[in-house]
Coordinates of C-alpha atoms and ligand atoms in Angstrom, one line a residue:
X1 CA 7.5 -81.1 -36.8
X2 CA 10.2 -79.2 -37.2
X3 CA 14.1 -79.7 -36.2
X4 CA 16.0 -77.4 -34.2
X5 CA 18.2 -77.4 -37.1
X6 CA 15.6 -76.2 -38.9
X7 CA 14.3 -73.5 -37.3
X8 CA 17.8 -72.1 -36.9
X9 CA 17.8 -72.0 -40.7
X10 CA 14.5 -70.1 -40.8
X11 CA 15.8 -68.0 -38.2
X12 CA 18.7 -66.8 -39.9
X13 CA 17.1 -66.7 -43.2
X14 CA 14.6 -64.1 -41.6
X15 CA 16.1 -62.2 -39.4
X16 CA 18.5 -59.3 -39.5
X17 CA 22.3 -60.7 -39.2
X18 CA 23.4 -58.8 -35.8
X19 CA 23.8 -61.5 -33.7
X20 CA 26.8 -64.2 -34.1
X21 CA 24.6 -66.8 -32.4
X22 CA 25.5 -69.7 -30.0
X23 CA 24.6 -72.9 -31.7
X24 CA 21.4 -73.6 -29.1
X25 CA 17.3 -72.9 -29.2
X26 CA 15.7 -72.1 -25.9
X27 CA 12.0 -73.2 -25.2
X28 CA 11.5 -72.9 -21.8
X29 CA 13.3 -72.7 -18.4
X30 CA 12.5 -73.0 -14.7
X31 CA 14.7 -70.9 -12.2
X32 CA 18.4 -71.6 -12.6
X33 CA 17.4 -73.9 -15.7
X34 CA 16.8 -74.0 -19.2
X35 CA 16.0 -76.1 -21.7
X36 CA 16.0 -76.6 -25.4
X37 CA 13.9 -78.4 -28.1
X38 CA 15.2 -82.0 -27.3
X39 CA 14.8 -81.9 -23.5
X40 CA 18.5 -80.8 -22.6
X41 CA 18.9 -79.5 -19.8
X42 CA 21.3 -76.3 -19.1
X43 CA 22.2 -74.6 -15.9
X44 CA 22.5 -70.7 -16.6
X45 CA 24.8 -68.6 -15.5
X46 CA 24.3 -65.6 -18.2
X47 CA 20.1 -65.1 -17.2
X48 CA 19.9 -63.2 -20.2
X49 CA 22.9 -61.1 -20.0
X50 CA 21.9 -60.0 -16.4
X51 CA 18.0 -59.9 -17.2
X52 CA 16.5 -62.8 -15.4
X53 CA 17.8 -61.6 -11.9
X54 CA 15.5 -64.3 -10.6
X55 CA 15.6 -66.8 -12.9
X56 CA 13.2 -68.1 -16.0
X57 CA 9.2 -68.6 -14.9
X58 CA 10.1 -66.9 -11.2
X59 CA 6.4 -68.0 -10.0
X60 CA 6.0 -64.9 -8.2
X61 CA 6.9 -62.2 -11.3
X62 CA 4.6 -64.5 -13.9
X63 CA 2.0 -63.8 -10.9
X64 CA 2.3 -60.2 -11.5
X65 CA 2.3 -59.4 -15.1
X66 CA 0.0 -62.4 -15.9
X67 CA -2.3 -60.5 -13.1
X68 CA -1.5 -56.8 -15.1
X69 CA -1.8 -58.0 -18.7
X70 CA -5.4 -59.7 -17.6
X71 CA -6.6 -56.6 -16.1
X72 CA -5.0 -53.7 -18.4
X73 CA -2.1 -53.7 -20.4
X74 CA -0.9 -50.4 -21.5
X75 CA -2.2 -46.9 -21.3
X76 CA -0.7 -43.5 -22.4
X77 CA 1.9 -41.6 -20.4
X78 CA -0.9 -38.7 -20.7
X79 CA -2.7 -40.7 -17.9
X80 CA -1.6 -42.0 -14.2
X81 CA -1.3 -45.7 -13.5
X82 CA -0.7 -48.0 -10.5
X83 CA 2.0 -49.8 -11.1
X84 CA 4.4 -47.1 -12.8
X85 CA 3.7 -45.1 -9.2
X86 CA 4.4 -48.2 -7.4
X87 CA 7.5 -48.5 -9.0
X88 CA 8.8 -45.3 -9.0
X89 CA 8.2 -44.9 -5.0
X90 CA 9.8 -48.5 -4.3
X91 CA 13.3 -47.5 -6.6
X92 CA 13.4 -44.4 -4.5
X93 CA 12.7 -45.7 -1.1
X94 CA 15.4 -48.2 -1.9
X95 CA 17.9 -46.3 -3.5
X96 CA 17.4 -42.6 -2.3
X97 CA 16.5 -41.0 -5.3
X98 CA 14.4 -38.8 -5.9
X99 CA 12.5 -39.1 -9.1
X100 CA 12.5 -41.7 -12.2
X101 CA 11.7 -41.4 -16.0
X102 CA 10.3 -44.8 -17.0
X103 CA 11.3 -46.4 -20.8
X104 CA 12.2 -49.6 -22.4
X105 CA 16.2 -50.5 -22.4
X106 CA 19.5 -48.9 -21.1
X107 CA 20.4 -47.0 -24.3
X108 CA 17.2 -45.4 -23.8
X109 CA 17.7 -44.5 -20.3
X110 CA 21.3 -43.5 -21.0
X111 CA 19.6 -40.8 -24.0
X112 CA 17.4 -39.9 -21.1
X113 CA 20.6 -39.1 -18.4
X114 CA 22.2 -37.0 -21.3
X115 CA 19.4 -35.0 -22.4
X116 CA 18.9 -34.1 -18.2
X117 CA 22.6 -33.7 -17.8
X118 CA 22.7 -31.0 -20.8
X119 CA 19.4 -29.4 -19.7
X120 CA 20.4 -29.2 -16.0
X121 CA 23.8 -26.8 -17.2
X122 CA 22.3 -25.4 -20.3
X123 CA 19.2 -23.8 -17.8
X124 CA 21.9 -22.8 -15.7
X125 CA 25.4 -22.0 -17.6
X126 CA 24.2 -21.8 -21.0
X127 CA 23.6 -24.2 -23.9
X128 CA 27.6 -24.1 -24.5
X129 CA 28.2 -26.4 -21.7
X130 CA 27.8 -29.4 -22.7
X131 CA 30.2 -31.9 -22.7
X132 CA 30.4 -35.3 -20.9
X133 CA 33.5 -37.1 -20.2
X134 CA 32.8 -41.1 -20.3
X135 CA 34.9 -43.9 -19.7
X136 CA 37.6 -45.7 -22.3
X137 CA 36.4 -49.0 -23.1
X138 CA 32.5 -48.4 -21.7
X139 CA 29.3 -49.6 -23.4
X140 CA 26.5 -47.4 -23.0
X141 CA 24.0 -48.5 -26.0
X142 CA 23.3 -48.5 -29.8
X143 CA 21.7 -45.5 -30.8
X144 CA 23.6 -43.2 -32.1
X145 CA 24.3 -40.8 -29.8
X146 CA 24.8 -43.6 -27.1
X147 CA 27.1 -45.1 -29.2
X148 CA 28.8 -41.9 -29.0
X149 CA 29.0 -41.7 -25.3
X150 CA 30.5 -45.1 -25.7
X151 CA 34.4 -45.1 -25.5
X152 CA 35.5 -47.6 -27.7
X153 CA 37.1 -46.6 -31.3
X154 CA 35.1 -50.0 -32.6
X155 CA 31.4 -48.2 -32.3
X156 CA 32.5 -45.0 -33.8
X157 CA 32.4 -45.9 -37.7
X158 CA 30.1 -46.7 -40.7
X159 CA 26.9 -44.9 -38.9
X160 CA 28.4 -41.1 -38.4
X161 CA 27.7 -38.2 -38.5
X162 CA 27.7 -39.1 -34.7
X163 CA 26.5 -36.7 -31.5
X164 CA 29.1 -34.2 -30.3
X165 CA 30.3 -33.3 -27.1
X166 CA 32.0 -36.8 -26.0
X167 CA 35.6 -37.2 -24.4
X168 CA 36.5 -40.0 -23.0
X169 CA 39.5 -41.0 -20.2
X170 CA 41.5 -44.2 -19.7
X171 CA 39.5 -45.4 -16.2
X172 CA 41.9 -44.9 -13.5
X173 CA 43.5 -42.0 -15.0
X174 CA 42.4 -39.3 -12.5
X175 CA 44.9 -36.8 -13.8
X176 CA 43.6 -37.2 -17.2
X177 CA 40.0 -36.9 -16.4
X178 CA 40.9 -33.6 -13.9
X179 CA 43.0 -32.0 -17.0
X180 CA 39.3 -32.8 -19.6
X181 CA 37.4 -31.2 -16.7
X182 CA 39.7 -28.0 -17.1
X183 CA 39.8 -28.1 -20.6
X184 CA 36.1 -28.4 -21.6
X185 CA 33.0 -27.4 -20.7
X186 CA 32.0 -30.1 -19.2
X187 CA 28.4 -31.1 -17.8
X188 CA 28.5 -34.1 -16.3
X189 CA 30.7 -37.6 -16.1
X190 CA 29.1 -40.7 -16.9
X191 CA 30.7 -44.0 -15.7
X192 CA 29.6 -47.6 -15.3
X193 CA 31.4 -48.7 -11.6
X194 CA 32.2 -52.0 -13.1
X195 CA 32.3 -51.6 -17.0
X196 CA 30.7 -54.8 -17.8
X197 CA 31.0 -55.2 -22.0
X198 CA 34.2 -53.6 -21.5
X199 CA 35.8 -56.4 -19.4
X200 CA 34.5 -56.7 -16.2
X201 CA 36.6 -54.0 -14.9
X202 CA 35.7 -52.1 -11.3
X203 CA 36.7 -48.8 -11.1
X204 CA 39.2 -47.9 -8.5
X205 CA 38.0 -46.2 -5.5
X206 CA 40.6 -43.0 -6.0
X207 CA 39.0 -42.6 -9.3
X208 CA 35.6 -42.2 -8.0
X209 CA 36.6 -39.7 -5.5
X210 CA 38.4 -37.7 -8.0
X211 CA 34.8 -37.6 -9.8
X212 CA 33.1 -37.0 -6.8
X213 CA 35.9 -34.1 -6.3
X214 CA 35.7 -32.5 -9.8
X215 CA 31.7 -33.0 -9.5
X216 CA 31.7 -30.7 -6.1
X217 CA 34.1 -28.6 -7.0
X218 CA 32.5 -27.4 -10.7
X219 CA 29.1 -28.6 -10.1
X220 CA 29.3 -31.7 -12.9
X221 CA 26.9 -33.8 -12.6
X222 CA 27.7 -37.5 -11.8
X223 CA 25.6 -40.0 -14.6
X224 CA 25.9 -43.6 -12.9
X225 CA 25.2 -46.8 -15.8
X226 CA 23.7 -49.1 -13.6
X227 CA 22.0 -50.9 -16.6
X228 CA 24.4 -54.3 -15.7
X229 CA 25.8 -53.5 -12.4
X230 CA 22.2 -52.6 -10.9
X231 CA 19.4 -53.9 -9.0
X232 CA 21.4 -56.2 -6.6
X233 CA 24.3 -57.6 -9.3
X234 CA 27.1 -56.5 -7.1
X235 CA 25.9 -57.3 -3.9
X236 CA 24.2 -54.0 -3.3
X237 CA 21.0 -52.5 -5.0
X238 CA 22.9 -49.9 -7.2
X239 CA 26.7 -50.7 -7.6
X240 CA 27.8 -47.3 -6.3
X241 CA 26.6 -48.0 -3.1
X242 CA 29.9 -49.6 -2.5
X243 CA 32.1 -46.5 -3.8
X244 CA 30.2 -44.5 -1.3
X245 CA 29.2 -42.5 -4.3
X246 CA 25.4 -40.5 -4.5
X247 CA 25.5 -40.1 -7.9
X248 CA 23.0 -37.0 -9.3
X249 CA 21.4 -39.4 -12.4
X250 CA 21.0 -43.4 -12.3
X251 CA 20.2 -45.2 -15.2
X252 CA 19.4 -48.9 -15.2
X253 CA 17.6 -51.6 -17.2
X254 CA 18.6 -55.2 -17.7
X255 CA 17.6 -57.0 -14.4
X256 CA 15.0 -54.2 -13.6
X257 CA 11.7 -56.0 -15.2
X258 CA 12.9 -59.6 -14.5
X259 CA 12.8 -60.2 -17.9
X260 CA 10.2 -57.8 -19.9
X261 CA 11.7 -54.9 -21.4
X262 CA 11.7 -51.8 -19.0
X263 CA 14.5 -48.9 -18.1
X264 CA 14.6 -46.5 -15.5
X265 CA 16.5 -42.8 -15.6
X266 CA 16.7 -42.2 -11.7
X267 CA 17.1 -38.5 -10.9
X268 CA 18.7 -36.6 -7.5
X269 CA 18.4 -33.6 -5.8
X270 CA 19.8 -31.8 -8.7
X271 CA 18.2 -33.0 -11.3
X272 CA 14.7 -34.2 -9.7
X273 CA 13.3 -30.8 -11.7
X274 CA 15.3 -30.7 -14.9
X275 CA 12.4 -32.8 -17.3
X276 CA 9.2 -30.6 -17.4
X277 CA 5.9 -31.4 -19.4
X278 CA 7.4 -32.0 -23.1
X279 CA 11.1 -32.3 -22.8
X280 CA 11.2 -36.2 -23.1
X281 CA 8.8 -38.8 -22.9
X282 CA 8.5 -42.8 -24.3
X283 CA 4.8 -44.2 -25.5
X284 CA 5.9 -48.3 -23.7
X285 CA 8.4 -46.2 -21.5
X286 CA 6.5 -47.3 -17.8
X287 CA 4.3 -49.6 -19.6
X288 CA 1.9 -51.0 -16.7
X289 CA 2.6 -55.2 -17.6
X290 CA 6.7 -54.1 -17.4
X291 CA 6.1 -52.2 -14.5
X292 CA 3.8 -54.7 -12.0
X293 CA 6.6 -57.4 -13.0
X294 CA 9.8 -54.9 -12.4
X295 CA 8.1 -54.1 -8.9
X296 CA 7.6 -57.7 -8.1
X297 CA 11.6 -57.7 -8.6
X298 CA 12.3 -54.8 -6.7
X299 CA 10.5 -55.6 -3.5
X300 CA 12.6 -59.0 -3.2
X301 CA 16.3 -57.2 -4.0
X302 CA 16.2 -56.8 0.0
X303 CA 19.1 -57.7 2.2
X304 CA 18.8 -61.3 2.4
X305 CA 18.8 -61.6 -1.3
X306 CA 21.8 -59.3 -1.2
X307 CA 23.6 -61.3 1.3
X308 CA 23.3 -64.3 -0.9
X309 CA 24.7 -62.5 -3.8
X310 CA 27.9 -61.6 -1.7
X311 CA 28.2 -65.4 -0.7
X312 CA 27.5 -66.8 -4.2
X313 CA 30.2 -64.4 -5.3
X314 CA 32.4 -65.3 -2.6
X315 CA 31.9 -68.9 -3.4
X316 CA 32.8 -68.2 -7.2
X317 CA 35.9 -66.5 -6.7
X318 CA 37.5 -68.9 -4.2
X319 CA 37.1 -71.3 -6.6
X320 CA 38.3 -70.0 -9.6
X321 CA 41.0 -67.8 -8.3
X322 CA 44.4 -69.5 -9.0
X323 CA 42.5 -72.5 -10.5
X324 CA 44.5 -74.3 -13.9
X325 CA 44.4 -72.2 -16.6
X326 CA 42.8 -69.2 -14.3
X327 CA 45.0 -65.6 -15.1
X328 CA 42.7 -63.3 -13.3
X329 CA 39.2 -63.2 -11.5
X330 CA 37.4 -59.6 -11.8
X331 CA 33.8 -58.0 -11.1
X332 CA 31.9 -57.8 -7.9
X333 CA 29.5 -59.8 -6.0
X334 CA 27.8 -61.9 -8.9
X335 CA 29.3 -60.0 -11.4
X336 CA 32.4 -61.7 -12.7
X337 CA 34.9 -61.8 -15.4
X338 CA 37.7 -64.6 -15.7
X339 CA 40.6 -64.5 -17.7
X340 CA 41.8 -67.4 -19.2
X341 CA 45.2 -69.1 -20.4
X342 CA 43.3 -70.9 -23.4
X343 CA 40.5 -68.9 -25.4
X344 CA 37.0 -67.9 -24.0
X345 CA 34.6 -68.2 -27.2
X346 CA 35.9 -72.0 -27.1
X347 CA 35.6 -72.6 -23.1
X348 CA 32.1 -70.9 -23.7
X349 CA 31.4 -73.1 -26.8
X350 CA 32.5 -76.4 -24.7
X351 CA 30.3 -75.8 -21.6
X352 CA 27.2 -75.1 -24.0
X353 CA 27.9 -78.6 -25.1
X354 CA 28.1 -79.6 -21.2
X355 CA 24.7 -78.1 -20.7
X356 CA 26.4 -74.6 -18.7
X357 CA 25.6 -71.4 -20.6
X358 CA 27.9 -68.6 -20.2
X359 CA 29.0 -65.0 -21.6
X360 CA 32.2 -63.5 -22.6
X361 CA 33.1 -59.6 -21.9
X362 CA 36.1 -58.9 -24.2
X363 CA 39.4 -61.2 -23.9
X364 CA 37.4 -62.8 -20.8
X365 CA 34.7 -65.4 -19.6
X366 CA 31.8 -63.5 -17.9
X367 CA 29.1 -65.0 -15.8
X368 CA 25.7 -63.1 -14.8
X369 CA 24.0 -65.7 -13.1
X370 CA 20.3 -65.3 -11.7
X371 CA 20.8 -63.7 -8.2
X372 CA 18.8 -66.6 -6.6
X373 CA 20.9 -69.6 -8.4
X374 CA 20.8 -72.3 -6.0
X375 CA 23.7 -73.3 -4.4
X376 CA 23.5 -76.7 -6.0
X377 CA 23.5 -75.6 -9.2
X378 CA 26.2 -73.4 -8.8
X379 CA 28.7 -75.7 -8.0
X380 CA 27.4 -78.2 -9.9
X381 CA 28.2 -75.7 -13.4
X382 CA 31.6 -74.4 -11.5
X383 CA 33.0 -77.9 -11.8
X384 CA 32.0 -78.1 -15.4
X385 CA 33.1 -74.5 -16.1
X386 CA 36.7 -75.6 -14.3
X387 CA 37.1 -78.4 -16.5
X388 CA 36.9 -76.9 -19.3
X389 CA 38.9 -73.9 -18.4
X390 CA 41.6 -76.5 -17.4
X391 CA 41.2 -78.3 -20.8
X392 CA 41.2 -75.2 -23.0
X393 CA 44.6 -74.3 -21.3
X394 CA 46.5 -77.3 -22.1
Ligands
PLP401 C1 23.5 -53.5 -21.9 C2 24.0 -52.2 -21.5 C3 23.5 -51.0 -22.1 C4 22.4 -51.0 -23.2 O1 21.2 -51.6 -22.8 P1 20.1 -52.0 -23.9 O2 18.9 -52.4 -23.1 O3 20.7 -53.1 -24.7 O4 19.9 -50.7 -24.7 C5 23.9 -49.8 -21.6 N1 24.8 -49.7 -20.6 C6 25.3 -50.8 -20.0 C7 26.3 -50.6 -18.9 C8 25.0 -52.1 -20.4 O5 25.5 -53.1 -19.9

């Protein structure tokens, strides 16, 4: 049989060099848990980078794609299905939306908000107005043109020629982002609330009322990234719920299909009419397996769930905040970035070894634990996570 060191080597010997991976091999996992190769066991506080909102094996989601796959497990977008409807009615009713375009991952549903956002003014003001004013330091994918839309000078070499009609503003800066909206014809703002690759980093309420401002005033369309911050992270189901913003476009992923690839473009009054027969489309996009599993998510992001986000969240911060070698505590509801006197790759590297997997966001620690991580377990990886925070800083 093969070592785990072993198939590390075959991994990396076979597989395209993106990913500067930890030094662990997952085979299975139960809720808050995973395991490797040898039996270790490690709590998670990452699920995936936000993915596993309920944790590995959640009985009740393996119930409902097992159930799909058995019975029919894809069918063309030319043709109506169950679950896809099911789905889209369920993120509506939830949310207040008023329509959703179904594909496969955030970039996807972030090429989906452009193209509506460009559509919506170029059928109204003409094809010239189209630029989009996003966010220094956001992420908002890896194709090219979502690369674009992503403010941070790090993306924007060795792939160009890269899609036009970008500007970005420092978050916070609401005279900046007013002077852009005067100086270009602008379309739309897109904005994660919390930019979550870039650091962990809410947005300030004033800033999302100057959006909210510029968006009534010139009729710009609001784009809301949800792909991190969404389906119940911060303690609501979308994150804007607790700016009081209703943005005009929604696009969210990650956490959506509990694990299976599936992204959502949620559309507004506004916009509900923009896509007609042949303007976009996906073959998976909807794909019936992702979508019974993403509804057997949705229908449990209800208020209790929520309620225990905003405790867990509650429970993290009071601990960490001020703790040795703590500098800051960031995010929102289960949602949090931590930064650190000592360096975060080596706290993260240490508590891997303790058996607690973590992220980092930047400069900081980040944790995305499963929504439903028992208490237990919680403060059971806090301690370790404290520890080593301590030790890193010394
Ligand atoms: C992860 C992420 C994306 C990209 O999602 P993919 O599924 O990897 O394409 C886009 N926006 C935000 C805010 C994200 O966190």
């Amino acid at each position: 049989m093969m070592q785990e060191k072993e198939w590390k080597a075959l991994s990396d010997r076979y597989i395209a060099g993106t990913y500067a991976r930890a030094d662990a091999l997952f085979v299975r996992g139960q809720g808050s848990l995973l395991y490797d190769m040898e039996g270790k066991r490690y709590i998670d506080l990452c699920s995936g980078i936000g993915v596993n909102i309920f944790g590995a094996a959640d009985p009740v989601w393996v119930r409902a794609v097992t159930e799909q796959a058995a019975l029919l497990q894809h069918v063309s977008n030319l043709y109506y299905t169950e679950p896809q409807t099911l789905l889209a009615r369920a993120l509506c009713q939830k949310t207040g939306m008023d329509r959703v375009f179904f594909c496969n991952s955030g970039a996807e549903a972030n090429e989906c908000a452009i193209k509506t956002a460009r559509k919506y003014a170029s059928d109204r003001y003409g094809p010239e107005r189209n630029v989009i004013i996003t966010l220094k330091n956001s992420f908002h994918g890896r194709t090219v043109t979502t690369i674009s839309a992503t403010g941070q000078e790090v993306f924007h070499k060795d792939f160009g020629p890269f899609t036009g009609g970008f500007v970005y503003v420092e978050p916070g800066d609401q005279g900046e982002l007013r002077r852009l909206a005067e100086e270009y014809p602008v379309c739309a703002i897109m904005a994660e609330m919390v930019l979550g690759e870039g650091g962990v980093q809410a947005l300030p309420q004033s800033f999302v009322d100057e959006m909210m401002k510029l968006a009534r005033e010139k009729d710009i369309l609001i784009i809301d990234d949800e792909v991190q911050t969404g389906n119940g992270r911060t303690g609501r189901y979308f994150c804007c719920e607790n700016y009081g913003l209703k943005p005009d476009i929604i696009s969210t992923a990650k956490g959506l299909g509990g694990g299976l690839p599936i992204g959502a473009t949620l559309f507004g009054e506004k916009t509900k009419d923009v896509l007609t027969p042949g303007t976009h489309g996906s073959t998976f996009g909807g794909n019936p397996v992702c979508a019974a599993g993403a509804l057997s998510i949705v229908e449990r992001v209800d208020e209790a769930l929520l309620a225990g986000v905003e405790e867990r969240g509650r429970y993290l911060r009071q601990e960490l905040e001020g703790a040795p070698g703590v500098l800051s505590v960031s995010g929102m509801g289960l949602m949090a970035g931590i930064e650190t006197k000592g360096p975060a790759p080596e706290i993260v590297k240490a508590c891997l070894g303790r058996g607690v997997v973590l992220l980092t966001a930047k400069e900081k620690l980040r944790l995305l634990p499963p929504l439903n991580i028992p208490m237990e377990l919680l403060k059971e990886a806090t301690a370790i996570l404290k520890e080593e925070i301590a030790r890193a800083s010394s």
